[in-house]
Structures are given as structure tokens and as C-alpha cells.
Amino acid sequence: MDKAFEVGKLPVDILSEIIASFDSLKKRDDVLVRPKVGEDCAAISFSDEICLLSTDPITAADKDSGYFAVHINANDIAASGGEPVGVLVTALLPVGTTKKDLKDITSGIYRAADEIGIEVLGGHTEVTDAVNKPILSVAIAGKAPKNGFISTSGAQIGDDVIITKLAALEGTALIADSHYDEILEKFGAELADKAVNFKNLLSVIKDAKIAMQNGANSMHDITEGGVLGACYEVAEAAGLGIEVHLEKVPLADESKKICEHFGADPYYLISSGALLITTKNGEKIVAELKKQGIGGAVIGKIIDKDKRYYKNGESFVLEPPKADEIYRII
């Protein structure tokens, strides 16, 4: 019997199997990076520059969905060492959507684009009874010099694994937005408001530039599946192993309390705003991040085989990412 998929990312093994079934089709010489688990950007050679392309939907956010959608897609370009240039947005809107609803979404799109310094290039909008909430799918284009592009698969044995900022940033903001009154009553206005405002930390463009200038071998923005999901994808893309120490992963007090309250695992919670970096000299990049006001920590190592993480001194097998914790709460 053909088993139905669960909510969230598709199973890694099934997705890889289906993509691999088309490997025999003709390939173009100017396509440098093709579909692969862990690779968020395609790369195409254009003379002296590389064109970077990425696409992602936004499904978990209700409020500020346009703002979230643009930032998470721009992060994919930045994590490949590139500069985002412009976005196209397809907005599928449920029956009952009003002019105010559309304006709110559009305002978020343009606000994020302005913060990043990119243009909204176009897209498509329609009202459809196929959805019961706004679904935004963003395609983003960027560029990089030929010697300035790196892929997720570039991780090397012996690399330090770094996380920037904090784990669970986006997930904490989404939960706080959707359950604000409950969090306000439980923890007070200061914590609730700070958690909501984690959405202002979504961009990793600055993080990525610092990493690129200081010897990063690979980068990966931490989205669905959280820190542990991203670690698995980095190792899988490189065909290597990884070990991660959870006690070294920085986590805000607000995230700890909210995750504990809702019974969520913060290490499997969507974490846009944090960037995973592998490099031969992790402490150098952490120091450079700190100089520019960005937190960072070495949380593990790239090894030759096996994927595992350590919690309270105990070793666990790092499994492929499953449905993000956010879908159990929102």
C-alpha cells in the first residue's frame, strides 16, 4: 500500500530516489549545481558570474507571511555566497481574502525586500478554494562571482560546525505570534514581545558575508527540521558524517520557556535567522562574527562517517529530518 506523506518536508530517502530516477536525462554544461538533498540553490554559469536560483514556500506563518517568505529565500542565496537581486512571488489566497489582507501580505514582501536591498520583480496572485490560508511561493534570483560560490556539499572532514545567532529563532517568533495571549498570560509581556520580535533577526546575509571572508567551506540556512535537521542535510550533501553537541547550541531563554510550555523540541524547530557554517578554523569565524555584533558558537565537527548528536553525555543517531515541530503547535 502506498503510504501517504506526513506534514512537512518529504522523506529524504524517497525524494532522493525520485530525483535520481531522472539522472539519465541530458544535462547542460552551464548548470553547476543540480537538485540534491541539502542543496537549496541551483547555480548556472553566465560568463564571469554565476546566477543563483532558489525557491521556497511559506506555510507556517499567518501574520507577516510576506515578510518571512522574502527573508528565508534571500537566506538561501546568501548561504551560497551570493548576493540576492530580486524575487517573484506567487500568492494563492483563500476565498474570503480582502483588500486589507492582500495589502498586509504585499507590505511585508516589500518591507523585507527593502531591508535586504532587492527588488520585487513580479509574480502571480489568485483566489482559489484549493487553499484555506494564504500560501506564498517565492522564487529568488541572485549572483556570485565564479570564485565566490560555495555549496552545502563543500563540507570537509575535520571542519568545525558553527551556528550563528540562536537556534529556534523563527519557530519561537511564529509560536509567539500565533499563541500570543497564552504566552502573555503565562510569562508576561516582556517575554512575549521579545519572542515575537525574533522575526527581526531572520536575515543571515551579514552572517554569510563574514563566513565567506574567513574561510567557510559550506553554509546552510537552518529552516524546517531545525538545527539537527540542518546538520543532517549538510553531512548528507557532503557524503560525510557529523557529530553535534546540543549543550553547545545557543538557545534564548524565551525559546527554552516557550518550547517547554508547548512540549516542542527546540533543536527540531524551524530556525531561520541562524546559519550553519563548516570551516577549518571555527573559532576564527566566531570571533569575527562577535566583532560585528553577531553571536556564534562551534557546536560540532564533520567526520568521515556516521551522523550523531550528544545530549547530556549520551550519544544518539542523527536521523533524517521529519515534520518540523512547528506543525504540532500551529
Short mmCIF file of C-alpha atoms in Angstrom, two decimals:
data_model
loop_
_atom_site.label_atom_id
_atom_site.label_comp_id
_atom_site.label_asym_id
_atom_site.label_seq_id
_atom_site.Cartn_x
_atom_site.Cartn_y
_atom_site.Cartn_z
CA MET A 1 0.00 0.00 0.00
CA ASP A 2 1.33 3.44 -0.97
CA LYS A 3 1.78 5.33 2.33
CA ALA A 4 0.69 8.97 2.49
CA PHE A 5 3.27 11.59 3.46
CA GLU A 6 3.12 13.42 6.77
CA VAL A 7 3.03 17.21 7.08
CA GLY A 8 6.38 18.91 6.44
CA LYS A 9 9.41 18.07 4.35
CA LEU A 10 9.26 14.92 2.24
CA PRO A 11 11.30 11.92 3.45
CA VAL A 12 14.91 12.32 2.35
CA ASP A 13 15.28 8.78 1.01
CA ILE A 14 12.13 8.93 -1.12
CA LEU A 15 12.93 12.36 -2.52
CA SER A 16 16.50 11.30 -3.38
CA GLU A 17 15.20 8.13 -5.06
CA ILE A 18 12.74 10.03 -7.26
CA ILE A 19 15.29 12.69 -8.28
CA ALA A 20 17.89 10.00 -9.06
CA SER A 21 15.44 8.27 -11.40
CA PHE A 22 15.89 11.18 -13.84
CA ASP A 23 19.70 11.20 -13.77
CA SER A 24 19.94 9.71 -17.24
CA LEU A 25 18.32 12.75 -18.86
CA LYS A 26 20.55 15.15 -20.77
CA LYS A 27 22.46 17.69 -18.65
CA ARG A 28 23.56 21.17 -19.66
CA ASP A 29 27.21 22.15 -19.25
CA ASP A 30 26.30 25.57 -17.84
CA VAL A 31 24.33 24.11 -14.89
CA LEU A 32 26.78 23.85 -11.99
CA VAL A 33 24.55 22.72 -9.09
CA ARG A 34 21.56 20.41 -9.58
CA PRO A 35 18.83 19.09 -7.26
CA LYS A 36 20.24 17.29 -4.22
CA VAL A 37 19.20 16.86 -0.60
CA GLY A 38 20.64 19.75 1.39
CA GLU A 39 21.31 21.99 -1.61
CA ASP A 40 18.96 24.97 -1.51
CA CYS A 41 20.28 26.83 -4.56
CA ALA A 42 20.71 25.96 -8.21
CA ALA A 43 23.74 27.55 -9.88
CA ILE A 44 24.09 28.42 -13.55
CA SER A 45 27.25 29.74 -15.20
CA PHE A 46 26.90 33.05 -17.04
CA SER A 47 30.25 34.26 -18.38
CA ASP A 48 32.21 35.68 -15.40
CA GLU A 49 29.36 35.32 -12.89
CA ILE A 50 27.12 32.62 -11.52
CA CYS A 51 23.35 33.01 -11.44
CA LEU A 52 21.86 31.57 -8.25
CA LEU A 53 18.22 30.49 -8.08
CA SER A 54 16.16 29.26 -5.17
CA THR A 55 12.53 28.79 -4.26
CA ASP A 56 10.65 28.14 -1.04
CA PRO A 57 7.05 28.46 0.12
CA ILE A 58 5.89 29.90 3.40
CA THR A 59 3.20 27.77 5.03
CA ALA A 60 3.58 28.04 8.82
CA ALA A 61 3.29 31.83 9.15
CA ASP A 62 -0.07 33.60 9.13
CA LYS A 63 0.98 37.06 10.25
CA ASP A 64 3.82 38.70 8.30
CA SER A 65 3.88 35.79 5.85
CA GLY A 66 5.18 38.03 3.05
CA TYR A 67 7.99 39.31 5.26
CA PHE A 68 9.05 35.81 6.31
CA ALA A 69 8.86 34.47 2.74
CA VAL A 70 11.26 37.00 1.25
CA HIS A 71 13.82 36.74 4.05
CA ILE A 72 14.03 32.95 4.09
CA ASN A 73 14.55 32.84 0.34
CA ALA A 74 17.20 35.55 0.39
CA ASN A 75 18.99 33.49 3.03
CA ASP A 76 19.36 30.62 0.55
CA ILE A 77 21.24 32.89 -1.85
CA ALA A 78 23.43 34.29 0.94
CA ALA A 79 24.25 30.77 2.19
CA SER A 80 25.69 30.03 -1.24
CA GLY A 81 27.99 33.04 -1.02
CA GLY A 82 25.83 35.11 -3.35
CA GLU A 83 24.09 38.46 -3.43
CA PRO A 84 20.26 38.39 -3.70
CA VAL A 85 18.93 40.53 -6.57
CA GLY A 86 15.16 40.09 -6.88
CA VAL A 87 12.12 38.00 -6.01
CA LEU A 88 8.99 36.73 -7.72
CA VAL A 89 6.02 35.81 -5.53
CA THR A 90 3.11 33.51 -6.28
CA ALA A 91 0.29 34.16 -3.80
CA LEU A 92 -2.54 31.63 -3.57
CA LEU A 93 -5.26 33.23 -1.45
CA PRO A 94 -8.30 31.58 0.13
CA VAL A 95 -11.88 32.53 -0.61
CA GLY A 96 -12.79 35.46 1.65
CA THR A 97 -9.47 37.29 1.29
CA THR A 98 -9.97 41.07 1.47
CA LYS A 99 -8.10 44.04 0.07
CA LYS A 100 -6.65 44.65 3.56
CA ASP A 101 -5.39 41.04 3.74
CA LEU A 102 -3.68 41.42 0.36
CA LYS A 103 -2.17 44.77 1.34
CA ASP A 104 -0.79 43.30 4.59
CA ILE A 105 0.93 40.45 2.71
CA THR A 106 2.25 42.77 0.00
CA SER A 107 3.53 45.27 2.54
CA GLY A 108 5.55 42.53 4.24
CA ILE A 109 7.04 41.47 0.90
CA TYR A 110 8.15 44.99 0.03
CA ARG A 111 9.37 45.75 3.56
CA ALA A 112 11.64 42.69 3.55
CA ALA A 113 12.86 43.43 0.02
CA ASP A 114 13.74 46.97 1.06
CA GLU A 115 15.65 45.76 4.13
CA ILE A 116 17.69 43.36 2.01
CA GLY A 117 18.19 45.76 -0.89
CA ILE A 118 16.50 43.72 -3.60
CA GLU A 119 13.58 44.31 -5.96
CA VAL A 120 10.21 42.64 -6.28
CA LEU A 121 10.29 41.52 -9.92
CA GLY A 122 6.73 40.27 -10.29
CA GLY A 123 4.74 37.11 -9.71
CA HIS A 124 1.15 35.92 -9.69
CA THR A 125 -1.87 36.28 -7.39
CA GLU A 126 -5.17 34.43 -7.35
CA VAL A 127 -8.01 33.50 -5.05
CA THR A 128 -8.65 29.75 -5.00
CA ASP A 129 -10.73 27.32 -2.99
CA ALA A 130 -7.76 24.92 -3.12
CA VAL A 131 -6.28 26.61 -0.02
CA ASN A 132 -7.72 27.60 3.35
CA LYS A 133 -4.96 30.09 4.26
CA PRO A 134 -2.60 32.26 2.20
CA ILE A 135 0.18 30.20 0.60
CA LEU A 136 3.16 32.15 -0.74
CA SER A 137 5.76 30.59 -3.00
CA VAL A 138 8.80 32.75 -3.63
CA ALA A 139 11.43 32.35 -6.32
CA ILE A 140 14.58 34.38 -5.83
CA ALA A 141 17.49 35.19 -8.12
CA GLY A 142 20.99 36.19 -7.07
CA LYS A 143 24.52 36.35 -8.36
CA ALA A 144 28.02 35.42 -7.27
CA PRO A 145 31.49 35.64 -8.80
CA LYS A 146 32.74 32.28 -10.06
CA ASN A 147 35.31 32.12 -7.27
CA GLY A 148 32.81 33.25 -4.63
CA PHE A 149 30.25 30.47 -4.74
CA ILE A 150 30.10 27.59 -2.25
CA SER A 151 27.67 24.71 -1.94
CA THR A 152 26.26 22.85 1.04
CA SER A 153 28.20 19.80 -0.16
CA GLY A 154 31.51 21.62 0.37
CA ALA A 155 31.90 20.48 3.99
CA GLN A 156 35.19 18.64 4.60
CA ILE A 157 36.36 16.07 7.15
CA GLY A 158 37.73 17.88 10.20
CA ASP A 159 35.65 21.04 9.67
CA ASP A 160 34.25 22.74 12.73
CA VAL A 161 30.46 23.15 12.65
CA ILE A 162 29.27 26.63 13.65
CA ILE A 163 25.83 28.05 14.30
CA THR A 164 25.25 31.81 14.19
CA LYS A 165 22.89 33.72 16.47
CA LEU A 166 20.45 31.35 18.21
CA ALA A 167 18.58 28.15 17.46
CA ALA A 168 14.76 28.21 17.13
CA LEU A 169 14.52 31.94 16.31
CA GLU A 170 11.87 31.72 13.60
CA GLY A 171 9.92 28.99 15.35
CA THR A 172 9.80 30.97 18.58
CA ALA A 173 8.53 34.04 16.72
CA LEU A 174 5.86 32.03 14.89
CA ILE A 175 4.61 30.38 18.08
CA ALA A 176 4.60 33.67 19.97
CA ASP A 177 2.65 35.33 17.14
CA SER A 178 0.02 32.62 16.93
CA HIS A 179 -0.32 31.99 20.71
CA TYR A 180 0.43 35.48 21.96
CA ASP A 181 -2.34 35.72 24.58
CA GLU A 182 -1.47 32.35 26.09
CA ILE A 183 2.24 33.25 26.30
CA LEU A 184 1.40 36.70 27.66
CA GLU A 185 -0.66 35.17 30.47
CA LYS A 186 1.95 32.51 31.27
CA PHE A 187 5.19 34.51 31.00
CA GLY A 188 4.31 38.21 30.85
CA ALA A 189 4.52 40.95 28.24
CA GLU A 190 8.31 41.34 28.22
CA LEU A 191 8.96 37.73 27.20
CA ALA A 192 6.01 37.56 24.80
CA ASP A 193 7.02 40.73 22.96
CA LYS A 194 10.69 39.77 22.78
CA ALA A 195 9.77 36.38 21.34
CA VAL A 196 7.54 37.93 18.66
CA ASN A 197 10.34 40.34 17.73
CA PHE A 198 12.73 37.46 16.95
CA LYS A 199 11.26 37.84 13.44
CA ASN A 200 13.52 40.89 13.08
CA LEU A 201 16.57 38.59 13.25
CA LEU A 202 15.65 36.39 10.27
CA SER A 203 18.34 37.52 7.83
CA VAL A 204 21.67 35.66 7.61
CA ILE A 205 23.11 37.82 4.81
CA LYS A 206 25.59 39.54 7.11
CA ASP A 207 26.49 36.24 8.81
CA ALA A 208 27.21 34.66 5.43
CA LYS A 209 29.42 37.52 4.23
CA ILE A 210 31.59 37.24 7.34
CA ALA A 211 31.85 33.48 6.94
CA MET A 212 32.77 33.77 3.25
CA GLN A 213 35.54 36.26 4.07
CA ASN A 214 37.00 33.98 6.72
CA GLY A 215 37.28 30.53 5.16
CA ALA A 216 33.85 28.88 5.16
CA ASN A 217 33.77 25.59 3.25
CA SER A 218 29.99 25.27 3.31
CA MET A 219 26.94 27.12 4.63
CA HIS A 220 23.31 26.14 5.13
CA ASP A 221 20.46 28.24 6.49
CA ILE A 222 18.55 26.46 9.23
CA THR A 223 14.90 26.16 8.21
CA GLU A 224 12.40 23.30 8.64
CA GLY A 225 13.85 20.49 10.73
CA GLY A 226 15.78 22.90 12.94
CA VAL A 227 19.43 22.66 13.91
CA LEU A 228 19.56 18.86 13.91
CA GLY A 229 17.76 18.65 10.57
CA ALA A 230 20.22 21.13 9.04
CA CYS A 231 23.20 19.22 10.44
CA TYR A 232 21.90 16.03 8.84
CA GLU A 233 21.42 17.78 5.47
CA VAL A 234 24.93 19.28 5.48
CA ALA A 235 26.53 15.90 6.18
CA GLU A 236 24.28 14.12 3.67
CA ALA A 237 25.06 16.65 0.92
CA ALA A 238 28.81 16.18 1.50
CA GLY A 239 28.57 12.39 1.77
CA LEU A 240 30.21 12.57 5.21
CA GLY A 241 29.38 12.20 8.89
CA ILE A 242 28.80 14.75 11.60
CA GLU A 243 28.76 14.96 15.39
CA VAL A 244 26.86 17.68 17.25
CA HIS A 245 26.86 18.58 20.95
CA LEU A 246 23.49 20.03 21.97
CA GLU A 247 24.84 21.64 25.13
CA LYS A 248 26.91 23.93 22.88
CA VAL A 249 23.94 25.08 20.77
CA PRO A 250 22.94 28.62 21.84
CA LEU A 251 19.26 28.94 22.71
CA ALA A 252 17.42 32.01 24.01
CA ASP A 253 15.71 31.79 27.37
CA GLU A 254 12.46 32.78 25.63
CA SER A 255 12.78 29.81 23.26
CA LYS A 256 13.52 27.42 26.12
CA LYS A 257 10.44 28.51 28.09
CA ILE A 258 8.07 28.59 25.12
CA CYS A 259 9.24 25.22 23.80
CA GLU A 260 8.95 23.64 27.23
CA HIS A 261 5.45 25.07 27.66
CA PHE A 262 4.25 23.68 24.32
CA GLY A 263 6.21 20.44 24.53
CA ALA A 264 8.36 21.22 21.50
CA ASP A 265 11.95 20.16 20.86
CA PRO A 266 13.83 23.41 20.07
CA TYR A 267 16.53 21.52 18.17
CA TYR A 268 13.98 20.31 15.61
CA LEU A 269 12.18 23.68 15.39
CA ILE A 270 12.42 25.88 12.29
CA SER A 271 15.33 28.27 12.83
CA SER A 272 15.64 30.81 10.01
CA GLY A 273 17.96 33.58 11.22
CA ALA A 274 20.61 31.06 12.23
CA LEU A 275 23.25 29.91 9.74
CA LEU A 276 25.16 26.63 9.84
CA ILE A 277 28.79 27.01 8.72
CA THR A 278 31.59 24.48 8.34
CA THR A 279 35.21 25.60 8.29
CA LYS A 280 38.71 24.50 9.28
CA ASN A 281 39.00 27.25 11.88
CA GLY A 282 35.70 27.70 13.66
CA GLU A 283 36.95 29.97 16.43
CA LYS A 284 38.23 32.48 13.86
CA ILE A 285 34.79 32.89 12.29
CA VAL A 286 33.11 33.01 15.72
CA ALA A 287 35.50 35.82 16.73
CA GLU A 288 34.82 37.75 13.51
CA LEU A 289 31.06 37.37 14.00
CA LYS A 290 31.38 38.68 17.55
CA LYS A 291 33.30 41.76 16.33
CA GLN A 292 30.27 42.66 14.23
CA GLY A 293 27.71 42.02 16.95
CA ILE A 294 26.59 38.55 15.83
CA GLY A 295 26.63 35.59 18.17
CA GLY A 296 28.14 32.30 17.12
CA ALA A 297 29.36 29.02 18.58
CA VAL A 298 31.22 25.89 17.49
CA ILE A 299 28.76 23.06 18.10
CA GLY A 300 30.37 20.06 16.43
CA LYS A 301 32.62 18.51 13.82
CA ILE A 302 32.43 17.00 10.33
CA ILE A 303 33.69 13.40 10.49
CA ASP A 304 34.23 10.68 7.88
CA LYS A 305 31.07 8.67 8.59
CA ASP A 306 28.12 8.30 10.95
CA LYS A 307 25.77 11.08 11.96
CA ARG A 308 25.21 11.51 15.68
CA TYR A 309 24.46 14.06 18.36
CA TYR A 310 25.19 14.17 22.07
CA LYS A 311 22.75 15.17 24.78
CA ASN A 312 23.60 15.06 28.49
CA GLY A 313 26.65 12.95 27.66
CA GLU A 314 24.62 10.32 25.79
CA SER A 315 25.08 9.60 22.07
CA PHE A 316 22.11 9.43 19.67
CA VAL A 317 21.84 8.60 15.96
CA LEU A 318 21.04 11.69 13.90
CA GLU A 319 18.07 10.73 11.76
CA PRO A 320 16.82 12.42 8.56
CA PRO A 321 14.64 15.46 9.32
CA LYS A 322 10.94 14.74 9.73
CA ALA A 323 7.96 17.06 10.20
CA ASP A 324 9.08 20.24 11.91
CA GLU A 325 7.97 20.80 15.49
CA ILE A 326 6.13 23.95 14.38
CA TYR A 327 3.36 21.90 12.75
CA ARG A 328 2.39 20.31 16.06
CA ILE A 329 1.79 23.74 17.57
CA ILE A 330 0.48 25.93 14.76
#
